[in-house]
Coordinates of N, CA and C in Angstrom, one line a residue:
M1 N -15.0 38.6 -2.1 CA -15.4 38.0 -3.5 C -14.3 38.6 -4.1
H2 N -13.3 37.9 -5.1 CA -12.2 38.4 -5.8 C -11.9 38.1 -7.0
N3 N -11.2 38.9 -7.6 CA -10.9 38.7 -9.1 C -12.4 38.7 -10.3
L4 N -13.6 39.0 -9.9 CA -14.9 38.9 -10.3 C -15.1 39.0 -11.8
H5 N -13.9 40.2 -12.3 CA -14.2 40.3 -14.0 C -12.6 40.1 -14.6
V6 N -11.6 39.3 -14.1 CA -10.8 39.2 -14.4 C -10.9 37.4 -15.3
P7 N -10.6 37.3 -16.6 CA -11.0 36.3 -16.9 C -10.0 34.9 -16.7
L8 N -10.2 33.6 -16.9 CA -9.5 32.6 -16.1 C -8.7 32.3 -17.3
N9 N -7.3 32.2 -17.0 CA -6.5 32.1 -18.3 C -5.8 30.6 -17.8
R10 N -6.4 29.6 -18.5 CA -5.8 28.1 -18.0 C -6.4 27.1 -18.8
P11 N -5.8 25.8 -18.6 CA -6.0 25.1 -19.9 C -7.4 24.2 -19.7
G12 N -8.2 24.5 -18.9 CA -9.2 23.9 -18.5 C -9.7 23.9 -17.4
I13 N -10.9 23.5 -16.7 CA -11.3 23.4 -15.2 C -12.0 21.7 -15.3
T14 N -11.3 21.2 -14.5 CA -11.4 19.6 -14.1 C -12.7 19.6 -13.5
L15 N -13.8 18.6 -13.8 CA -15.1 18.5 -13.4 C -15.1 16.9 -13.1
E16 N -15.5 17.0 -11.4 CA -15.5 15.8 -11.3 C -17.4 15.5 -10.4
V17 N -17.6 14.1 -10.9 CA -19.0 13.6 -10.0 C -19.0 12.7 -9.6
I18 N -19.7 12.7 -8.3 CA -20.0 11.5 -7.4 C -20.5 10.7 -8.4
A19 N -20.6 9.2 -8.5 CA -20.8 8.2 -8.9 C -21.3 7.2 -8.2
M20 N -22.3 6.4 -8.1 CA -23.0 5.6 -6.8 C -23.0 4.1 -7.9
S21 N -23.0 4.0 -9.0 CA -23.1 2.8 -10.0 C -22.5 3.1 -11.1
V22 N -22.3 1.7 -12.2 CA -22.0 2.1 -13.3 C -22.7 3.0 -14.4
S23 N -24.1 2.7 -14.0 CA -24.9 3.9 -14.7 C -24.7 5.0 -14.7
D24 N -24.5 5.9 -13.4 CA -23.7 6.8 -13.1 C -22.7 7.1 -13.9
A25 N -21.5 6.3 -13.8 CA -20.2 6.5 -14.4 C -20.6 6.7 -15.6
L26 N -21.2 5.9 -16.3 CA -21.8 6.3 -17.5 C -22.0 7.3 -18.0
A27 N -23.0 8.0 -17.2 CA -23.7 9.5 -17.8 C -22.6 10.5 -17.4
A28 N -22.0 10.1 -16.6 CA -21.3 11.4 -16.1 C -20.0 11.7 -17.4
E29 N -19.2 10.6 -17.6 CA -18.7 10.5 -18.8 C -19.2 11.1 -20.0
A30 N -20.3 10.4 -20.5 CA -21.2 11.1 -21.5 C -21.5 12.5 -21.2
G31 N -21.5 12.8 -20.7 CA -22.2 14.7 -20.2 C -20.7 15.1 -20.1
G32 N -19.5 14.7 -20.2 CA -18.4 15.5 -20.2 C -17.2 15.8 -18.8
A33 N -17.7 14.7 -17.7 CA -16.7 15.0 -16.6 C -15.6 13.8 -16.8
N34 N -14.6 14.5 -16.7 CA -13.2 14.7 -16.2 C -12.6 13.3 -15.4
R35 N -14.0 13.1 -14.2 CA -13.4 12.2 -13.4 C -14.4 12.2 -12.4
I36 N -14.8 10.7 -11.9 CA -15.9 10.2 -11.2 C -15.0 9.8 -9.6
E37 N -15.7 10.3 -8.8 CA -15.9 9.9 -7.3 C -16.9 8.7 -7.1
L38 N -16.1 7.6 -6.7 CA -17.2 6.3 -7.0 C -17.4 5.8 -5.2
V39 N -18.5 6.0 -5.3 CA -19.0 6.0 -3.1 C -20.2 4.8 -3.6
S40 N -20.3 4.4 -2.2 CA -21.7 3.7 -1.5 C -21.9 4.9 -0.6
A41 N -23.3 4.8 -0.2 CA -24.0 5.6 1.0 C -23.8 7.2 1.0
L42 N -24.2 7.4 -0.2 CA -24.0 8.8 -0.5 C -24.7 9.8 0.8
S43 N -26.0 9.2 1.2 CA -26.6 9.8 2.2 C -25.7 9.9 3.5
E44 N -24.8 9.1 3.8 CA -24.1 8.9 4.7 C -22.6 9.9 4.7
G45 N -22.6 10.5 3.6 CA -21.5 11.0 2.9 C -20.2 10.5 2.5
G46 N -20.6 9.6 2.0 CA -19.8 8.4 1.3 C -19.1 7.3 1.5
L47 N -19.5 6.4 1.6 CA -18.6 4.7 1.9 C -18.2 4.3 0.8
T48 N -16.6 3.6 1.2 CA -16.0 2.8 0.5 C -17.3 1.9 -0.7
P49 N -17.2 1.6 -1.7 CA -18.0 0.6 -2.6 C -17.4 -0.3 -2.7
S50 N -17.9 -1.5 -3.3 CA -18.1 -2.9 -3.3 C -17.0 -3.1 -4.6
I51 N -15.9 -4.1 -4.5 CA -14.9 -4.3 -5.3 C -15.4 -4.8 -6.5
G52 N -16.7 -5.2 -6.6 CA -17.6 -5.6 -7.6 C -17.9 -4.7 -8.6
L53 N -18.5 -3.4 -8.0 CA -18.8 -2.0 -8.4 C -17.6 -1.3 -9.2
I54 N -16.5 -1.3 -8.2 CA -15.1 -0.7 -8.7 C -14.7 -1.7 -10.0
E55 N -14.5 -3.2 -9.9 CA -14.5 -3.7 -10.8 C -15.0 -3.3 -12.3
R56 N -16.4 -3.1 -12.4 CA -17.3 -3.0 -13.1 C -17.0 -1.5 -13.8
T57 N -16.7 -0.7 -12.9 CA -17.0 0.6 -13.3 C -15.6 1.0 -14.1
L58 N -14.8 0.4 -13.8 CA -13.6 0.5 -14.3 C -13.3 0.1 -15.9
D59 N -14.3 -1.1 -16.2 CA -14.2 -1.7 -17.2 C -15.2 -1.0 -18.4
A60 N -16.2 -0.1 -17.8 CA -17.3 0.7 -18.3 C -16.8 2.3 -18.5
V61 N -15.8 2.6 -18.2 CA -15.4 3.9 -18.6 C -13.7 4.3 -18.6
S62 N -13.8 5.4 -19.6 CA -12.4 5.5 -19.7 C -11.7 6.9 -18.9
I63 N -12.7 7.3 -18.3 CA -12.3 8.7 -17.6 C -11.5 8.5 -16.3
D64 N -10.8 9.0 -15.2 CA -10.3 8.8 -14.1 C -11.4 8.4 -13.0
V65 N -11.0 7.7 -12.4 CA -11.9 7.1 -11.4 C -11.2 6.9 -10.0
Q66 N -12.0 7.8 -8.9 CA -11.5 7.9 -7.5 C -12.3 6.9 -6.7
V67 N -11.7 5.9 -5.8 CA -12.5 5.1 -5.1 C -12.6 5.6 -3.9
M68 N -13.5 6.1 -3.1 CA -13.9 6.4 -1.7 C -13.4 5.1 -0.9
I69 N -12.5 5.3 0.0 CA -11.8 4.7 1.2 C -12.4 5.3 2.5
R70 N -13.5 4.7 3.0 CA -13.6 5.4 4.4 C -14.9 3.9 4.8
P71 N -14.4 3.6 6.0 CA -15.2 2.3 6.8 C -16.3 2.5 6.9
H72 N -16.8 3.8 7.7 CA -18.1 4.0 8.6 C -18.5 5.6 8.6
S73 N -19.1 6.2 8.7 CA -19.4 7.3 8.9 C -19.6 8.1 10.2
R74 N -19.3 7.3 11.4 CA -19.3 7.6 12.6 C -18.4 9.1 13.0
S75 N -16.9 8.9 12.1 CA -16.2 9.7 12.5 C -15.1 9.9 11.5
F76 N -13.9 11.0 11.3 CA -12.9 10.4 10.4 C -11.8 10.0 11.4
V77 N -11.7 9.7 12.6 CA -11.0 9.1 13.9 C -11.1 7.5 13.7
Y78 N -10.0 7.0 13.4 CA -10.4 5.6 12.3 C -9.1 4.7 13.9
S79 N -9.7 3.8 14.2 CA -9.1 2.7 15.2 C -8.4 1.9 14.5
E80 N -7.7 1.5 15.1 CA -6.5 0.0 14.3 C -7.3 -1.0 13.8
D81 N -8.6 -1.3 14.1 CA -9.1 -2.1 12.9 C -9.9 -1.4 12.2
D82 N -9.9 -0.2 11.8 CA -10.4 0.8 10.8 C -9.2 0.9 9.7
L83 N -8.3 1.2 10.3 CA -7.1 1.4 9.4 C -6.8 0.1 8.7
E84 N -7.0 -1.0 9.6 CA -6.5 -2.4 8.8 C -7.6 -2.5 7.7
T85 N -8.7 -2.1 8.0 CA -9.8 -2.3 6.8 C -9.7 -1.5 5.8
M86 N -9.4 -0.2 6.1 CA -8.9 0.8 5.0 C -7.7 -0.1 4.3
L87 N -6.7 -0.3 4.9 CA -5.2 -0.7 3.9 C -5.4 -2.0 2.9
A88 N -6.6 -3.0 3.4 CA -6.9 -4.2 2.8 C -7.6 -3.4 1.5
D89 N -8.7 -2.4 1.6 CA -9.5 -2.1 0.7 C -8.6 -1.2 -0.2
I90 N -7.7 -0.7 0.4 CA -6.4 0.0 -0.7 C -5.6 -1.0 -1.5
R91 N -5.3 -1.8 -0.9 CA -4.8 -3.1 -1.6 C -5.9 -3.7 -3.1
S92 N -6.7 -3.8 -2.6 CA -7.8 -4.2 -3.2 C -7.9 -3.3 -5.0
V93 N -7.9 -2.1 -4.4 CA -8.0 -1.2 -5.3 C -6.7 -0.9 -6.3
R94 N -5.8 -0.9 -5.4 CA -4.5 -1.0 -6.4 C -4.2 -2.0 -7.3
R95 N -4.7 -3.1 -6.8 CA -4.4 -4.6 -8.0 C -5.0 -4.2 -9.2
L96 N -5.9 -3.6 -9.3 CA -6.8 -3.3 -10.3 C -6.5 -2.6 -11.1
G97 N -5.2 -1.4 -10.9 CA -4.9 -0.7 -11.8 C -5.0 0.5 -11.7
R98 N -5.9 1.2 -12.6 CA -5.7 2.6 -12.9 C -6.5 3.5 -12.0
A99 N -7.4 3.0 -11.0 CA -8.0 3.9 -10.1 C -7.7 4.5 -9.2
G100 N -8.0 5.7 -8.7 CA -6.9 6.4 -7.4 C -8.0 6.3 -6.3
I101 N -7.7 6.8 -5.1 CA -8.3 6.8 -3.9 C -8.8 7.9 -3.1
V102 N -9.7 7.9 -2.6 CA -10.2 9.1 -1.6 C -10.0 9.0 -0.2
M103 N -9.4 9.8 0.6 CA -9.2 9.2 1.8 C -9.0 10.6 2.7
G104 N -9.1 10.4 4.2 CA -9.2 11.3 4.9 C -8.8 10.6 6.6
C105 N -8.0 11.1 7.3 CA -7.8 10.6 8.9 C -7.5 11.6 9.7
L106 N -8.3 12.0 10.7 CA -7.9 13.1 12.0 C -8.3 12.4 13.2
T107 N -7.0 13.2 14.2 CA -7.1 12.7 15.6 C -8.1 13.3 16.3
D108 N -8.6 12.6 17.7 CA -9.4 13.1 18.6 C -9.7 14.7 18.5
E109 N -8.3 15.2 18.3 CA -8.1 16.8 18.3 C -8.8 17.3 16.9
R110 N -9.0 16.8 16.1 CA -9.3 16.8 14.6 C -8.5 17.9 13.9
L111 N -7.2 17.2 14.4 CA -6.3 17.5 13.4 C -5.7 16.4 12.5
I112 N -4.9 16.6 11.4 CA -4.4 15.7 10.6 C -3.9 14.8 11.0
D113 N -4.1 13.3 10.9 CA -3.7 12.1 11.8 C -2.7 11.7 11.1
E114 N -1.2 12.2 11.4 CA 0.2 12.1 10.4 C 0.3 10.6 10.5
T115 N 0.0 10.0 11.9 CA 0.3 8.4 12.0 C -0.3 7.6 10.9
A116 N -1.6 8.1 10.8 CA -2.5 7.0 9.8 C -2.4 7.5 8.3
L117 N -2.0 8.6 8.2 CA -1.7 9.2 6.6 C -0.4 8.5 6.2
K118 N 0.3 8.4 6.9 CA 1.7 7.9 6.4 C 1.0 6.3 6.2
L119 N 0.9 5.8 7.2 CA 0.4 4.5 6.9 C -0.3 3.9 5.4
L120 N -1.4 4.7 5.2 CA -2.2 4.9 4.1 C -1.4 5.2 3.2
L121 N -0.6 6.2 3.1 CA 0.2 6.2 1.8 C 1.2 5.6 1.5
D122 N 1.5 4.8 2.2 CA 2.7 3.8 2.1 C 2.2 2.9 1.4
E123 N 1.0 2.4 1.7 CA 0.0 1.4 1.3 C -0.1 1.5 -0.6
A124 N -0.7 3.0 -0.6 CA -1.2 3.6 -2.1 C 0.0 3.5 -2.8
G125 N 1.3 3.6 -2.3 CA 2.3 4.2 -3.0 C 2.2 5.1 -4.4
E126 N 2.0 4.2 -5.6 CA 2.1 5.6 -6.8 C 0.8 6.0 -7.1
M127 N -0.3 5.5 -6.3 CA -1.8 5.6 -6.6 C -2.2 7.1 -6.8
D128 N -3.1 7.8 -7.3 CA -3.7 9.2 -7.1 C -4.5 9.3 -6.1
I129 N -4.3 10.2 -5.2 CA -5.0 10.6 -3.9 C -5.1 11.8 -3.7
T130 N -6.5 11.6 -3.4 CA -7.5 12.9 -2.8 C -7.9 12.7 -1.7
F131 N -7.4 13.7 -0.6 CA -7.7 14.1 0.6 C -9.2 14.7 0.7
H132 N -10.0 13.8 1.3 CA -11.4 14.3 1.2 C -12.0 15.5 2.5
R133 N -12.9 15.7 2.6 CA -13.4 16.9 3.4 C -13.5 16.4 4.8
A134 N -12.4 15.3 5.3 CA -12.4 15.7 6.9 C -11.4 16.9 6.7
F135 N -11.1 17.1 6.0 CA -10.3 18.4 6.0 C -10.7 19.7 6.4
D136 N -12.1 19.6 6.3 CA -13.1 20.7 6.8 C -13.2 20.6 8.2
A137 N -13.0 19.9 8.3 CA -13.6 19.2 10.1 C -12.4 19.9 11.2
T138 N -11.4 20.3 10.4 CA -10.0 20.6 11.4 C -10.3 22.4 12.3
P139 N -9.4 22.3 13.2 CA -9.8 24.0 13.5 C -9.1 24.9 12.8
N140 N -8.3 24.6 12.0 CA -7.5 25.6 11.1 C -7.0 25.1 9.6
L141 N -7.6 25.5 8.9 CA -7.4 24.9 7.5 C -5.9 25.4 6.8
D142 N -5.7 26.3 7.1 CA -4.4 27.0 6.5 C -3.6 26.0 6.8
E143 N -3.1 25.7 8.5 CA -2.4 24.7 9.4 C -2.8 23.1 9.0
A144 N -4.0 22.8 8.2 CA -4.2 21.4 8.0 C -3.6 21.4 6.4
F145 N -3.9 22.6 5.8 CA -3.2 22.3 4.6 C -1.5 22.3 4.5
C146 N -1.2 22.8 5.5 CA 0.4 23.1 5.3 C 1.0 21.4 5.7
T147 N -0.1 21.0 6.8 CA 0.6 19.7 7.0 C 0.3 18.9 5.8
L148 N -0.6 18.5 4.8 CA -0.6 18.2 3.4 C 0.3 18.2 2.7
M149 N 0.5 19.3 2.6 CA 1.6 19.7 1.8 C 3.2 18.8 1.8
R150 N 3.4 18.5 3.0 CA 4.3 17.9 3.3 C 4.1 16.3 2.7
Y151 N 3.3 16.2 2.2 CA 3.2 14.6 1.4 C 2.6 14.8 0.0
P152 N 4.1 14.9 -1.1 CA 3.6 14.8 -2.5 C 3.1 14.3 -3.0
S153 N 2.6 12.8 -2.8 CA 1.6 12.1 -2.9 C 0.4 12.4 -3.0
I154 N -0.2 13.4 -2.6 CA -1.5 13.9 -2.2 C -1.7 14.9 -3.4
K155 N -2.6 14.4 -4.1 CA -2.8 15.6 -5.6 C -3.7 17.0 -5.3
R156 N -4.9 16.1 -4.7 CA -5.8 17.3 -4.4 C -6.4 17.4 -3.0
V157 N -7.2 18.2 -2.5 CA -8.0 18.2 -1.7 C -9.2 18.9 -1.7
L158 N -10.3 17.8 -1.2 CA -11.4 18.2 -1.7 C -11.9 18.7 -0.6
T159 N -12.9 20.3 -0.8 CA -13.1 21.1 0.4 C -14.2 22.0 0.0
S160 N -14.8 22.4 0.9 CA -15.6 23.6 1.2 C -15.2 24.6 1.9
A161 N -14.1 24.8 1.8 CA -13.3 25.5 3.2 C -14.5 25.7 4.7
G162 N -14.9 24.5 5.1 CA -15.2 24.6 6.4 C -16.6 24.9 6.5
Q163 N -17.3 25.3 5.6 CA -18.6 25.7 5.2 C -19.7 24.8 4.7
P164 N -21.0 24.8 5.1 CA -21.8 23.9 4.3 C -21.9 24.2 2.9
S165 N -21.9 25.0 2.7 CA -21.6 25.2 1.0 C -20.6 26.2 0.6
V166 N -20.3 25.4 -0.7 CA -19.0 26.4 -1.3 C -19.4 27.8 -1.3
L167 N -20.2 28.3 -1.6 CA -20.8 29.3 -2.5 C -20.9 30.4 -1.4
H168 N -20.8 29.9 0.0 CA -20.5 30.7 1.2 C -19.0 31.0 1.5
A169 N -18.0 30.4 0.8 CA -16.4 30.4 0.9 C -15.7 30.6 0.1
A170 N -16.0 31.4 -0.8 CA -14.9 31.8 -2.3 C -13.8 32.3 -1.7
G171 N -14.1 33.0 -0.8 CA -12.8 33.9 -0.4 C -11.7 33.1 0.5
Q172 N -12.4 32.0 1.2 CA -11.5 31.0 1.7 C -11.0 30.3 0.9
L173 N -11.5 30.0 0.1 CA -10.9 29.0 -1.4 C -9.8 29.5 -1.9
W174 N -10.4 31.0 -2.3 CA -9.2 31.5 -2.9 C -8.1 31.6 -2.1
R175 N -8.0 32.0 -0.8 CA -6.8 31.9 0.1 C -6.0 30.6 0.2
L176 N -6.8 29.5 -0.2 CA -6.3 28.2 0.1 C -5.8 28.0 -1.5
Q177 N -6.3 28.3 -2.5 CA -5.9 28.3 -3.7 C -4.4 29.0 -4.0
R178 N -4.3 30.0 -3.1 CA -2.8 31.0 -3.5 C -2.2 29.9 -2.7
L179 N -2.4 29.3 -1.7 CA -1.4 28.4 -0.3 C -1.1 27.2 -1.5
S180 N -1.9 26.9 -2.4 CA -1.7 25.5 -3.4 C -0.9 25.9 -4.1
T181 N 0.0 26.8 -4.9 CA 0.6 27.3 -5.8 C 1.8 27.0 -5.0
H182 N 2.0 26.6 -3.9 CA 3.5 26.6 -3.5 C 3.7 25.0 -3.2
S183 N 2.8 24.1 -3.7 CA 2.8 22.7 -3.5 C 2.2 22.2 -4.8
S184 N 2.2 21.0 -5.1 CA 1.6 20.2 -6.3 C -0.1 19.9 -5.8
I185 N -0.5 20.5 -4.6 CA -1.6 19.8 -4.3 C -2.7 21.0 -4.7
E186 N -3.9 20.4 -5.6 CA -5.0 21.3 -6.2 C -6.3 21.1 -5.2
I187 N -6.8 22.4 -5.2 CA -7.9 22.6 -4.5 C -9.0 22.3 -5.1
M188 N -9.9 21.4 -5.1 CA -11.0 21.1 -5.7 C -12.6 21.2 -4.7
A189 N -13.2 22.4 -5.0 CA -14.4 22.7 -4.4 C -15.3 21.7 -4.3
G190 N -16.2 21.7 -3.4 CA -17.2 20.8 -3.4 C -18.1 20.9 -2.3
S191 N -19.5 20.7 -2.5 CA -20.5 20.8 -1.6 C -21.3 22.0 -1.5
G192 N -22.4 21.8 -2.4 CA -23.5 23.1 -2.6 C -23.0 23.7 -4.2
L193 N -22.4 23.4 -4.9 CA -22.5 24.0 -6.1 C -23.8 23.5 -7.2
S194 N -24.1 24.7 -7.7 CA -24.9 24.7 -8.5 C -24.4 25.1 -10.1
I195 N -25.3 24.6 -11.0 CA -24.6 25.1 -12.5 C -24.6 26.8 -12.5
P196 N -25.8 27.4 -12.4 CA -26.4 28.7 -12.3 C -25.0 29.5 -11.7
S197 N -24.3 28.8 -10.8 CA -23.3 29.7 -9.4 C -22.0 29.7 -10.1
L198 N -21.6 28.5 -11.0 CA -20.3 28.5 -11.6 C -19.5 29.6 -11.9
P199 N -19.8 30.7 -12.8 CA -19.2 31.7 -13.3 C -18.7 32.8 -12.2
A200 N -19.7 33.0 -11.6 CA -19.4 34.0 -10.3 C -18.4 33.2 -9.0
F201 N -18.8 32.1 -8.8 CA -17.6 31.3 -8.0 C -16.4 30.9 -8.6
L202 N -16.5 30.6 -9.7 CA -15.0 30.5 -10.3 C -14.1 31.5 -10.2
Q203 N -14.8 32.7 -10.8 CA -13.9 33.7 -10.5 C -13.4 34.4 -9.3
A204 N -14.2 34.2 -8.4 CA -14.1 34.8 -6.9 C -12.8 33.9 -6.4
S205 N -13.3 32.2 -6.6 CA -12.4 31.3 -5.9 C -11.0 31.1 -6.5
Q206 N -11.0 31.1 -8.3 CA -10.0 30.6 -8.8 C -9.4 29.4 -8.9
V207 N -10.6 28.3 -8.4 CA -9.7 27.0 -8.3 C -10.0 26.4 -9.7
R208 N -9.3 25.6 -9.5 CA -9.3 24.9 -11.3 C -10.2 23.4 -11.1
E209 N -10.8 22.9 -9.8 CA -11.2 21.9 -9.8 C -12.8 21.9 -9.3
V210 N -13.8 21.4 -10.0 CA -14.9 21.3 -9.1 C -15.6 20.3 -8.9
H211 N -16.5 19.8 -7.8 CA -16.8 18.4 -7.5 C -18.1 18.5 -7.5
F212 N -19.2 18.1 -7.9 CA -20.6 17.9 -8.0 C -21.0 16.6 -7.6
G213 N -21.8 16.8 -6.8 CA -23.1 15.6 -6.8 C -24.5 16.1 -7.0
S214 N -25.0 16.7 -5.8 CA -26.4 16.5 -5.9 C -26.8 17.6 -7.0
G215 N -26.2 18.5 -7.5 CA -26.3 19.7 -8.4 C -26.3 18.9 -10.1
V216 N -25.7 17.5 -10.1 CA -25.6 17.2 -11.6 C -26.9 15.6 -11.4
H217 N -27.6 15.8 -10.4 CA -28.1 14.6 -10.1 C -29.9 14.6 -10.1
Q218 N -30.1 13.1 -10.8 CA -31.6 13.7 -11.0 C -32.6 13.5 -9.2
P219 N -33.8 13.7 -9.2 CA -34.3 13.8 -7.9 C -34.1 12.5 -7.3
A220 N -34.2 11.2 -7.9 CA -34.0 9.7 -7.6 C -32.8 9.5 -7.0
G221 N -31.8 10.6 -7.7 CA -30.2 10.6 -7.3 C -29.1 9.9 -8.0
C222 N -30.0 9.5 -9.2 CA -28.8 9.1 -10.6 C -28.3 10.3 -10.9
V223 N -27.1 10.1 -11.7 CA -27.1 11.4 -12.3 C -27.4 11.7 -13.7
N224 N -27.7 12.3 -13.9 CA -28.5 12.8 -14.9 C -27.0 13.7 -16.1
K225 N -26.7 12.8 -17.3 CA -26.0 13.3 -18.0 C -26.1 14.7 -18.8
A226 N -27.4 15.2 -18.9 CA -27.7 16.5 -19.3 C -27.2 17.8 -18.6
L227 N -27.4 17.1 -17.4 CA -27.0 17.8 -16.2 C -25.7 18.1 -16.0
V228 N -24.8 17.2 -16.2 CA -23.5 17.1 -16.5 C -22.8 17.7 -17.6
Q229 N -23.4 17.3 -19.0 CA -23.2 18.5 -19.9 C -23.5 20.0 -19.9
E230 N -24.5 20.3 -18.9 CA -24.8 21.7 -18.7 C -23.5 22.1 -18.0
A231 N -22.9 21.6 -16.8 CA -22.0 21.9 -16.0 C -20.7 22.1 -17.0
R232 N -20.6 21.0 -17.7 CA -19.5 21.2 -18.6 C -19.6 22.3 -19.4
H233 N -20.4 22.8 -20.3 CA -20.4 23.8 -21.0 C -20.8 24.9 -20.3
S234 N -20.6 24.9 -19.0 CA -20.4 26.4 -18.3 C -19.0 26.6 -17.8
L235 N -18.3 25.4 -17.8 CA -17.0 25.8 -17.3 C -16.1 25.8 -18.6
D236 N -16.2 25.2 -19.6 CA -15.7 25.4 -20.5 C -16.1 26.9 -21.4
K237 N -17.1 27.9 -20.7 CA -16.8 28.9 -21.3 C -16.6 30.1 -20.4
M238 N -15.7 29.5 -19.3 CA -15.2 30.1 -18.4 C -13.6 30.3 -18.0
F239 N -12.9 30.0 -19.3 CA -11.6 30.2 -19.5 C -11.0 30.8 -20.9
T240 N -10.0 31.3 -20.9 CA -9.7 32.0 -22.4 C -8.5 31.3 -22.8
P241 N -8.5 30.4 -23.5 CA -7.1 29.6 -23.9 C -5.8 30.6 -24.2
G242 N -4.8 30.2 -23.5 CA -3.6 30.9 -23.7 C -2.4 30.6 -24.2

């Protein structure tokens, strides 16, 4: 654990919330989320949502929306047909205007698939891009991050530093956060976050972005506005305006 008693001196901490419906997105926005990750099939780790859901969500909320581009949950290794599907989905989302995308791709050796990545990034153009937790499946996170640093269009990496829960990875995330200061990529911590754990976790990891799923969802799976508000309040207490 690092810097447990050092106040965070930053303009604020970004709160991203997983949404699977328009009502989820509205609840996340009303609760104070900065950004939504829009997915389907959360039980499978999140897959590409329908174009209808994307359109309606963009119409309903004014905060940032990141759309999952993931054609299946079998692995993060994609065939030519898979990539063609992902390219078509990226084109559809790009035509809608302001949404960003969430994606990731690996080789059979679990390294960053740079051939596939370049193809997808070329299609995405100027879109806001998150590399998702495929990153956590790589054998060397530092090397994987250095690979991603070569692509300035990638704005953030969603990661639990290879652990089932970020709460067991604060030290590793702190190291990745230090690496990120040499790039334009932000480290976004996700998986296993709870609202009571935020103060100690943020002081230890020093990340500037957090990603909530089940931690702000009702038992039925819907986003709970009150829990999002609680998370927002906890985050807002964690920094000293500078």
